[in-house]
Coordinates of C-alpha atoms in Angstrom, one line a residue:
M1 CA 11.4 -12.7 16.4
A2 CA 10.8 -9.1 15.4
T3 CA 9.8 -6.2 17.6
L4 CA 7.1 -3.9 16.2
S5 CA 6.4 -0.4 17.8
F6 CA 3.4 1.4 16.9
E7 CA 1.7 4.7 17.6
G8 CA -1.8 3.2 18.5
Q9 CA -4.5 5.4 17.1
A10 CA -7.7 5.1 19.0
K11 CA -10.9 7.2 19.4
G12 CA -9.9 8.1 22.9
G13 CA -6.3 9.3 21.9
I14 CA -2.8 8.0 21.2
E15 CA -1.2 4.9 22.9
K16 CA 2.3 3.3 22.4
V17 CA 2.0 -0.3 21.5
T18 CA 5.0 -2.6 21.4
V19 CA 4.4 -6.3 20.2
E20 CA 7.1 -9.1 19.9
I21 CA 6.3 -11.1 16.8
G22 CA 7.2 -14.8 16.6
D23 CA 4.7 -15.9 14.1
L24 CA 4.2 -14.4 10.7
V25 CA 1.9 -15.6 8.1
I26 CA 0.9 -14.3 4.7
A27 CA -2.6 -15.1 3.6
G28 CA -2.5 -15.2 -0.3
W29 CA -5.3 -15.6 -2.9
T30 CA -7.8 -14.1 -0.5
G31 CA -10.2 -12.3 -2.8
R32 CA -13.9 -12.4 -2.2
D33 CA -14.8 -11.9 -5.8
V34 CA -14.0 -14.8 -8.0
A35 CA -13.5 -12.9 -11.1
A36 CA -11.2 -10.5 -9.5
L37 CA -9.3 -13.3 -7.9
E38 CA -8.9 -15.1 -11.3
H39 CA -7.7 -11.7 -12.6
H40 CA -5.0 -11.6 -10.1
I41 CA -4.0 -15.4 -10.7
E42 CA -3.8 -14.5 -14.6
E43 CA -1.6 -11.4 -13.9
L44 CA 0.8 -13.7 -12.0
K45 CA 0.7 -16.3 -14.6
A46 CA 1.8 -13.8 -17.1
I47 CA 5.0 -13.4 -15.2
G48 CA 5.4 -17.1 -14.7
V49 CA 3.8 -17.9 -11.4
Q50 CA 2.0 -21.2 -11.0
P51 CA -1.5 -20.9 -9.8
P52 CA -2.3 -22.0 -6.2
S53 CA -3.4 -25.4 -5.2
K54 CA -6.2 -23.9 -3.1
V55 CA -7.6 -20.6 -1.9
P56 CA -6.8 -19.0 0.3
L57 CA -3.4 -20.4 1.1
Y58 CA -1.2 -19.5 4.2
Y59 CA 2.4 -19.0 3.8
R60 CA 4.4 -19.2 7.0
V61 CA 7.4 -16.5 6.8
G62 CA 10.2 -15.9 9.1
A63 CA 9.2 -13.2 11.6
S64 CA 12.7 -11.7 11.4
L65 CA 11.8 -10.4 7.9
L66 CA 9.3 -7.9 9.5
T67 CA 10.6 -4.2 9.3
Q68 CA 9.3 -0.8 9.8
A69 CA 12.3 0.8 8.0
D70 CA 12.2 3.6 5.4
T71 CA 14.6 1.7 3.2
I72 CA 15.0 -1.9 2.3
Q73 CA 17.8 -3.7 0.3
V74 CA 16.9 -6.4 -2.2
L75 CA 18.9 -8.5 -4.7
G76 CA 18.5 -7.3 -8.3
D77 CA 15.7 -5.3 -10.0
D78 CA 12.9 -8.1 -10.1
S79 CA 11.0 -7.3 -6.8
S80 CA 8.0 -5.2 -6.1
G81 CA 5.6 -4.4 -3.3
E82 CA 2.0 -5.3 -2.6
V83 CA -0.1 -3.2 -0.2
E84 CA -2.1 -5.2 2.4
P85 CA -3.9 -4.8 5.6
V86 CA -1.9 -6.6 8.4
L87 CA -3.5 -7.9 11.7
V88 CA -1.3 -8.0 14.7
G89 CA -2.2 -9.9 17.8
A90 CA -1.2 -8.2 21.0
A91 CA -1.8 -9.4 24.5
D92 CA -4.9 -7.2 25.1
R93 CA -6.4 -6.8 21.6
L94 CA -6.1 -7.0 17.9
W95 CA -4.5 -4.2 16.0
V96 CA -4.4 -3.4 12.2
T97 CA -1.5 -1.6 10.4
V98 CA -0.6 -1.1 6.7
G99 CA 2.0 -3.4 5.2
A100 CA 3.9 -4.5 1.8
D101 CA 4.4 -8.0 1.0
H102 CA 7.6 -7.1 -0.9
T103 CA 8.3 -10.0 -3.3
D104 CA 11.1 -11.3 -5.6
R105 CA 9.2 -11.8 -8.8
R106 CA 12.0 -13.8 -10.5
V107 CA 12.0 -16.2 -7.7
E108 CA 8.2 -16.2 -7.5
S109 CA 7.9 -17.6 -11.0
Y110 CA 9.5 -20.9 -9.7
G111 CA 8.3 -20.9 -5.9
V112 CA 5.8 -18.6 -4.4
A113 CA 6.6 -19.9 -0.9
V114 CA 10.2 -19.4 -1.6
S115 CA 9.6 -16.0 -2.8
K116 CA 7.8 -14.9 0.2
Q117 CA 11.1 -15.6 2.3
V118 CA 13.5 -13.6 0.1
C119 CA 12.5 -10.0 0.7
P120 CA 11.7 -7.9 3.8
K121 CA 8.1 -7.5 4.9
V122 CA 7.4 -3.8 5.6
V123 CA 4.8 -2.6 8.0
G124 CA 3.9 0.9 9.2
R125 CA 4.4 2.7 12.4
S126 CA 0.9 3.6 13.2
A127 CA -2.1 1.1 13.9
W128 CA -5.7 1.3 14.7
R129 CA -7.6 -0.9 17.2
F130 CA -9.3 -3.6 15.2
E131 CA -12.7 -3.2 17.0
E132 CA -12.9 0.4 16.0
V133 CA -12.8 -0.5 12.3
E134 CA -14.3 -4.0 12.0
P135 CA -18.0 -2.6 11.9
H136 CA -17.1 -0.7 8.7
W137 CA -14.2 -2.9 7.5
D138 CA -15.4 -3.2 3.9
Q139 CA -15.5 0.6 3.5
L140 CA -11.7 1.0 4.2
I141 CA -9.7 1.8 1.0
L142 CA -6.4 0.0 0.3
R143 CA -4.1 2.0 -1.8
S144 CA -0.4 2.1 -3.1
F145 CA 1.7 4.4 -5.3
I146 CA 4.8 3.7 -7.2
H147 CA 7.4 6.1 -8.9
E148 CA 7.8 6.0 -12.8
D149 CA 9.4 8.4 -14.9
G150 CA 9.7 10.9 -12.2
E151 CA 6.0 10.8 -11.5
R152 CA 4.1 9.4 -8.5
V153 CA 1.2 7.0 -10.0
V154 CA -1.6 5.0 -8.3
Y155 CA -0.5 1.4 -8.6
Q156 CA -3.3 -0.3 -6.5
E157 CA -6.6 0.8 -5.2
G158 CA -9.7 -0.9 -3.9
L159 CA -12.1 -1.5 -1.0
L160 CA -11.4 -4.1 1.5
A161 CA -14.8 -5.5 0.7
K162 CA -12.9 -7.3 -2.0
I163 CA -10.8 -9.2 0.3
R164 CA -12.0 -12.0 2.6
A165 CA -13.0 -10.8 6.0
P166 CA -10.3 -10.8 8.7
R167 CA -12.2 -13.2 11.1
E168 CA -12.7 -15.7 8.3
L169 CA -8.9 -15.4 7.4
I170 CA -8.0 -16.0 11.1
A171 CA -10.2 -19.0 11.3
G172 CA -8.9 -20.5 8.2
W173 CA -5.4 -20.4 9.4
R174 CA -5.5 -22.4 12.5
G175 CA -9.2 -22.9 13.0
E176 CA -9.1 -20.4 15.9
K177 CA -11.5 -17.3 16.5
K178 CA -8.7 -15.0 17.6
L179 CA -5.2 -14.2 16.2
P180 CA -2.9 -15.3 19.0
A181 CA -0.7 -12.7 20.7
G182 CA 2.7 -12.5 19.0
A183 CA 1.3 -13.4 15.6
A184 CA 1.0 -11.1 12.5
M185 CA -1.2 -11.8 9.4
F186 CA -0.9 -10.1 5.9
C187 CA -4.4 -10.4 4.7
G188 CA -4.3 -10.0 0.9
T189 CA -3.8 -7.4 -1.7
M190 CA -5.6 -5.7 -4.8
P191 CA -4.7 -6.2 -8.4
A192 CA -1.9 -4.0 -9.7
I193 CA -3.2 -1.2 -12.1
G194 CA -1.3 -2.0 -15.1
P195 CA 1.4 -4.8 -15.2
I196 CA 3.2 -5.9 -11.9
R197 CA 6.4 -3.8 -12.0
P198 CA 9.2 -2.8 -9.8
S199 CA 9.9 0.8 -8.4
S200 CA 12.6 2.5 -6.3
R201 CA 10.0 3.8 -3.9
F202 CA 6.7 2.3 -2.7
E203 CA 4.0 4.1 -0.6
M204 CA 1.1 2.5 0.8
E205 CA -2.1 3.5 2.9
I206 CA -5.2 2.3 4.3
E207 CA -7.9 5.2 4.3
D208 CA -10.9 5.0 6.8
P209 CA -13.5 7.3 5.2
V210 CA -16.0 6.7 8.1
L211 CA -13.6 7.9 10.9
G212 CA -11.8 10.2 8.7
R213 CA -8.2 9.0 9.2
T214 CA -5.4 7.3 7.1
L215 CA -2.5 4.9 8.0
R216 CA 0.4 5.7 5.9
H217 CA 4.0 4.3 5.2
A218 CA 6.5 4.6 2.6
Y219 CA 9.9 3.1 1.8
D220 CA 12.7 3.2 -0.8
V221 CA 14.1 0.2 -2.5
Q222 CA 17.8 -0.3 -3.0
A223 CA 18.6 -2.8 -5.6
L224 CA 21.9 -4.9 -4.8
P225 CA 24.1 -6.1 -7.7
I226 CA 23.8 -9.7 -8.6
V227 CA 27.3 -11.1 -8.9
S228 CA 28.7 -14.6 -9.9

């Protein structure tokens, strides 16, 4: 279990939202565009990751890995973040926030499902009501930044139109129309600009150009030494 606390940003104001998460699922290989999906598969192949048996795939992950921290600790220097929209099922409605499927790339090369369980899964502290963004979901912009050689550079960027629609992903998981209360779903990511690579800091955001607002979160990565 994990307890998530959000500043719920609605058209009518701000509300505090607390959700106990018991089920965490990461939807992978969720691209709508076949060519873009194949590109993502190929870039992962380049670092030794085997292609999926089908698309999309739903990876169950321990809910205790969820965190809203500003710093995470990982083993070694072979992990990196991927920005994703995250759906959070509450008792009264569905929320969307920004998250990072932080993944150990060395482990991923021999077992994607195992790699999902190795690193913390970071989510932001602000969220939007899903019903307020669903009508223009495809216009939302997913973006991440990393720090390289002392500079902040764009690492991922693209419209959510490139990812399968949330209701399609929800239905594909359990065949249900709604995400159950107490469940959180990572919905997929964008290809990296350049090679997949680690960074000591990962910044992520979802921009809503229609309503003029942005969800943001960032975290530092502490690499722990590998000893034997």
